[in-house]
Amino acid sequence: MISLGQSLGATEIGFSDLSLLPAQKRMNFEHGISVVIKLSDGILNQIGTEPTQTYFSHYRSVNRLIDDICLRILLALEAQGYPSVAIPASQSVTDPKDPFTGAFQHKTAAVLAGLGWIGRSALFIHQRYGPRVRLGTILTNAPIVAAEPVTKSACGSCRACVGACPAMAIEGRLWEPGMPRNQLYDAYACSQYMKEAYHHIGRGVVCGLCVVACPI
Ligand code: SF4
Ligand code: SF4
């Protein structure tokens, strides 16, 4: 799976044991395969006080690539007799209790795969590339060797993302495993700010200021 994913353009492939999560949350699958794609530094470095059209296009292109890679891995797993589910890179589900979440949290699998931690910004922070990554996940029961999860934030005393957020949506707390997202940041405030301030850039679905502020 690593060589298949990387041959298709993935930066890294990670493997996690999801069995500690509630069965419903992981759709009764035991394992996660995380697909990581690093975002372009050249494009992110263009972001100043607001996102760019180029960043919006890049964000969508990377999501499409992740979905393609996840589909190819899914088909390979199913050809070996393991029905699996690929979670789309960017998809919100209709949940009145948490309208800004997906069917499965990619960052949960990525942290359990030992690839990084959750930042004060609630973004996934890759050990090497910081928040400059996008993630996909395949849920499967295929046998895998899972990595050791990351259980501690490495944000330390940094608060760069907190000060960079124009919506004041980031609470500033250090992440701990199991912490609900709303203790880290206000997804509604973030979404509303993007819709209003950046409607002229991709209809207000990207921002990126907390991404480019991160020193990691
Ligand atoms: S995406 Fe923008 S508005 Fe949302 S938390 Fe990050 S900096 Fe704040
Ligand atoms: S900017 Fe600093 S506090 Fe925020 S996620 Fe990055 S390292 Fe953590």
XYZ file of C-alpha atoms and ligand atoms in Angstrom:
232
model
C 0.000 0.000 0.000
C 2.890 2.372 0.740
C 4.424 1.927 -2.706
C 1.012 2.122 -4.423
C 0.109 5.338 -2.576
C 3.484 6.949 -3.161
C 3.528 5.955 -6.827
C 0.209 7.816 -7.170
C 1.560 10.979 -5.564
C 1.058 10.566 -1.810
C 3.722 12.201 0.342
C 3.275 9.618 3.081
C 1.028 6.690 3.999
C 0.267 5.913 7.670
C -1.363 2.971 9.422
C -3.466 3.134 12.576
C -5.320 0.862 14.976
C -8.759 2.423 15.421
C -10.143 -0.207 17.789
C -10.064 2.116 20.822
C -12.601 4.420 19.143
C -16.347 3.724 19.450
C -17.326 1.188 16.755
C -19.945 3.515 15.285
C -17.406 6.314 14.869
C -15.106 4.060 12.819
C -17.983 2.407 10.898
C -17.049 -0.902 12.570
C -13.655 -1.010 10.849
C -10.559 -1.869 12.881
C -7.851 -0.033 10.937
C -7.169 3.255 9.225
C -4.859 3.985 6.315
C -3.958 7.684 6.182
C -2.962 9.356 2.937
C -0.910 12.538 3.369
C -0.217 15.066 0.633
C 2.022 18.002 1.355
C 0.703 21.341 0.165
C 2.831 23.578 -2.043
C 5.104 25.948 -0.092
C 5.262 28.230 -3.122
C 1.480 28.630 -3.151
C 1.088 28.911 0.627
C 3.874 31.493 0.792
C 1.753 33.782 -1.418
C -0.838 34.118 1.355
C -0.542 37.454 3.150
C -3.519 39.003 4.907
C -6.036 36.857 3.044
C -6.113 33.627 1.013
C -5.420 33.654 -2.721
C -7.372 32.271 -5.669
C -4.369 30.069 -6.372
C -4.556 28.600 -2.866
C -8.261 27.898 -3.318
C -7.581 26.050 -6.620
C -4.639 24.184 -5.088
C -6.743 23.129 -2.098
C -9.380 21.666 -4.394
C -6.817 19.976 -6.666
C -5.082 18.319 -3.714
C -8.425 17.117 -2.352
C -9.207 15.553 -5.736
C -5.808 13.851 -5.833
C -6.308 12.469 -2.312
C -9.711 11.113 -3.280
C -8.192 9.453 -6.369
C -5.370 7.867 -4.346
C -7.806 6.658 -1.670
C -10.032 5.146 -4.375
C -7.101 3.290 -5.923
C -6.027 1.922 -2.516
C -9.642 0.978 -1.752
C -9.924 -0.938 -5.035
C -6.629 -2.727 -4.327
C -7.853 -3.732 -0.846
C -11.174 -4.954 -2.184
C -9.418 -6.952 -4.930
C -7.681 -8.754 -2.051
C -11.027 -9.510 -0.403
C -11.247 -6.653 2.146
C -14.337 -4.457 1.745
C -13.246 -0.965 2.840
C -14.472 2.655 2.877
C -12.627 5.707 1.548
C -13.561 8.894 3.401
C -13.576 11.943 1.075
C -10.810 14.480 1.713
C -13.266 17.322 2.224
C -16.854 16.507 3.032
C -19.186 17.801 5.727
C -22.058 15.668 6.904
C -25.470 16.913 7.938
C -25.203 16.619 11.694
C -27.210 19.288 13.523
C -25.017 18.776 16.624
C -21.770 19.384 14.692
C -22.393 20.721 11.177
C -18.702 21.359 10.477
C -17.465 17.790 10.775
C -16.955 14.901 8.319
C -18.140 11.290 8.319
C -14.817 10.403 9.955
C -12.112 12.739 11.246
C -8.993 12.281 9.106
C -6.824 13.825 11.782
C -7.933 11.204 14.329
C -6.535 8.432 12.129
C -3.395 10.435 11.332
C -2.631 11.028 15.028
C -3.252 7.343 15.798
C -0.891 6.517 12.906
C 1.838 8.493 14.675
C 2.098 11.074 11.892
C 1.601 14.167 14.045
C -0.577 15.859 16.655
C -3.442 18.346 16.868
C -2.309 21.951 17.142
C -3.820 24.757 19.223
C -5.506 25.677 15.922
C -7.297 22.285 15.854
C -5.419 21.587 12.620
C -3.497 18.355 12.188
C 0.214 19.196 12.567
C 2.426 16.786 10.671
C 5.726 15.994 12.425
C 7.716 17.253 9.451
C 5.418 19.470 7.374
C 3.350 21.100 10.117
C -0.183 22.058 9.039
C 0.866 22.252 5.365
C -0.752 18.934 4.506
C -4.129 17.545 3.437
C -5.344 14.127 4.571
C -7.476 11.258 3.352
C -8.433 8.040 5.134
C -9.384 4.509 4.141
C -11.174 2.451 6.796
C -10.484 -1.259 6.450
C -10.261 -4.607 8.219
C -7.278 -5.676 6.112
C -4.353 -6.790 8.295
C -1.887 -3.956 8.833
C 0.920 -3.141 11.241
C -0.232 -0.005 13.067
C 2.215 2.660 14.229
C 2.406 4.022 17.780
C -0.044 6.915 18.232
C 1.101 10.428 19.100
C -0.306 11.304 22.528
C 1.197 14.712 23.250
C 1.074 18.135 21.636
C 4.407 19.529 20.512
C 3.110 23.111 20.186
C 4.963 24.006 23.393
C 4.675 27.695 24.234
C 3.947 28.739 20.640
C 0.689 30.637 20.088
C 1.343 31.968 16.597
C -1.925 30.635 15.137
C -3.943 32.139 17.988
C -2.721 35.638 17.184
C -3.001 35.129 13.419
C -6.695 34.197 13.391
C -8.785 37.194 12.286
C -11.959 35.517 13.571
C -10.517 34.987 17.061
C -11.774 31.424 16.647
C -8.758 29.690 18.241
C -9.071 29.281 22.006
C -5.339 28.768 22.585
C -5.478 25.525 24.572
C -2.942 22.728 24.214
C -4.443 19.591 22.696
C -4.744 16.391 24.698
C -6.008 13.063 23.308
C -9.796 12.838 23.415
C -10.294 16.612 23.728
C -13.423 17.753 21.833
C -12.659 20.087 18.922
C -14.830 22.857 20.335
C -12.423 23.213 23.271
C -9.709 24.140 20.766
C -11.538 26.314 18.293
C -14.915 27.666 17.278
C -15.719 26.086 13.895
C -18.782 28.274 13.465
C -16.854 31.520 13.987
C -14.170 30.334 11.548
C -16.712 29.379 8.889
C -18.736 32.574 9.244
C -15.637 34.738 9.014
C -14.440 32.961 5.865
C -17.865 33.236 4.231
C -18.111 36.951 4.920
C -14.528 38.121 4.507
C -13.405 35.842 1.671
C -16.573 35.356 -0.321
C -14.722 36.803 -3.337
C -12.109 34.003 -3.077
C -13.601 30.583 -3.753
C -16.914 31.560 -2.146
C -15.327 31.717 1.286
C -14.340 28.109 1.947
C -10.615 28.633 2.512
C -8.544 30.916 4.712
C -5.122 29.455 5.523
C -3.883 32.210 7.854
C -3.473 29.758 10.761
C -1.664 27.380 8.392
C 0.933 29.891 7.201
C 1.433 31.311 10.716
C 2.638 27.962 12.069
C 6.427 27.735 12.430
C 6.442 23.952 12.040
S -8.952 29.203 8.948
Fe -8.747 31.444 9.286
S -10.582 32.042 10.445
Fe -10.404 29.795 10.584
S -9.263 29.380 12.462
Fe -7.720 29.488 10.818
S -7.072 31.646 10.767
Fe -8.991 31.542 11.947
S 1.153 27.945 15.214
Fe 2.168 27.221 17.089
S 0.467 26.796 18.527
Fe -0.431 26.933 16.467
S -0.465 24.820 15.725
Fe 1.479 25.713 15.003
S 2.977 25.169 16.617
Fe 0.923 24.863 17.486
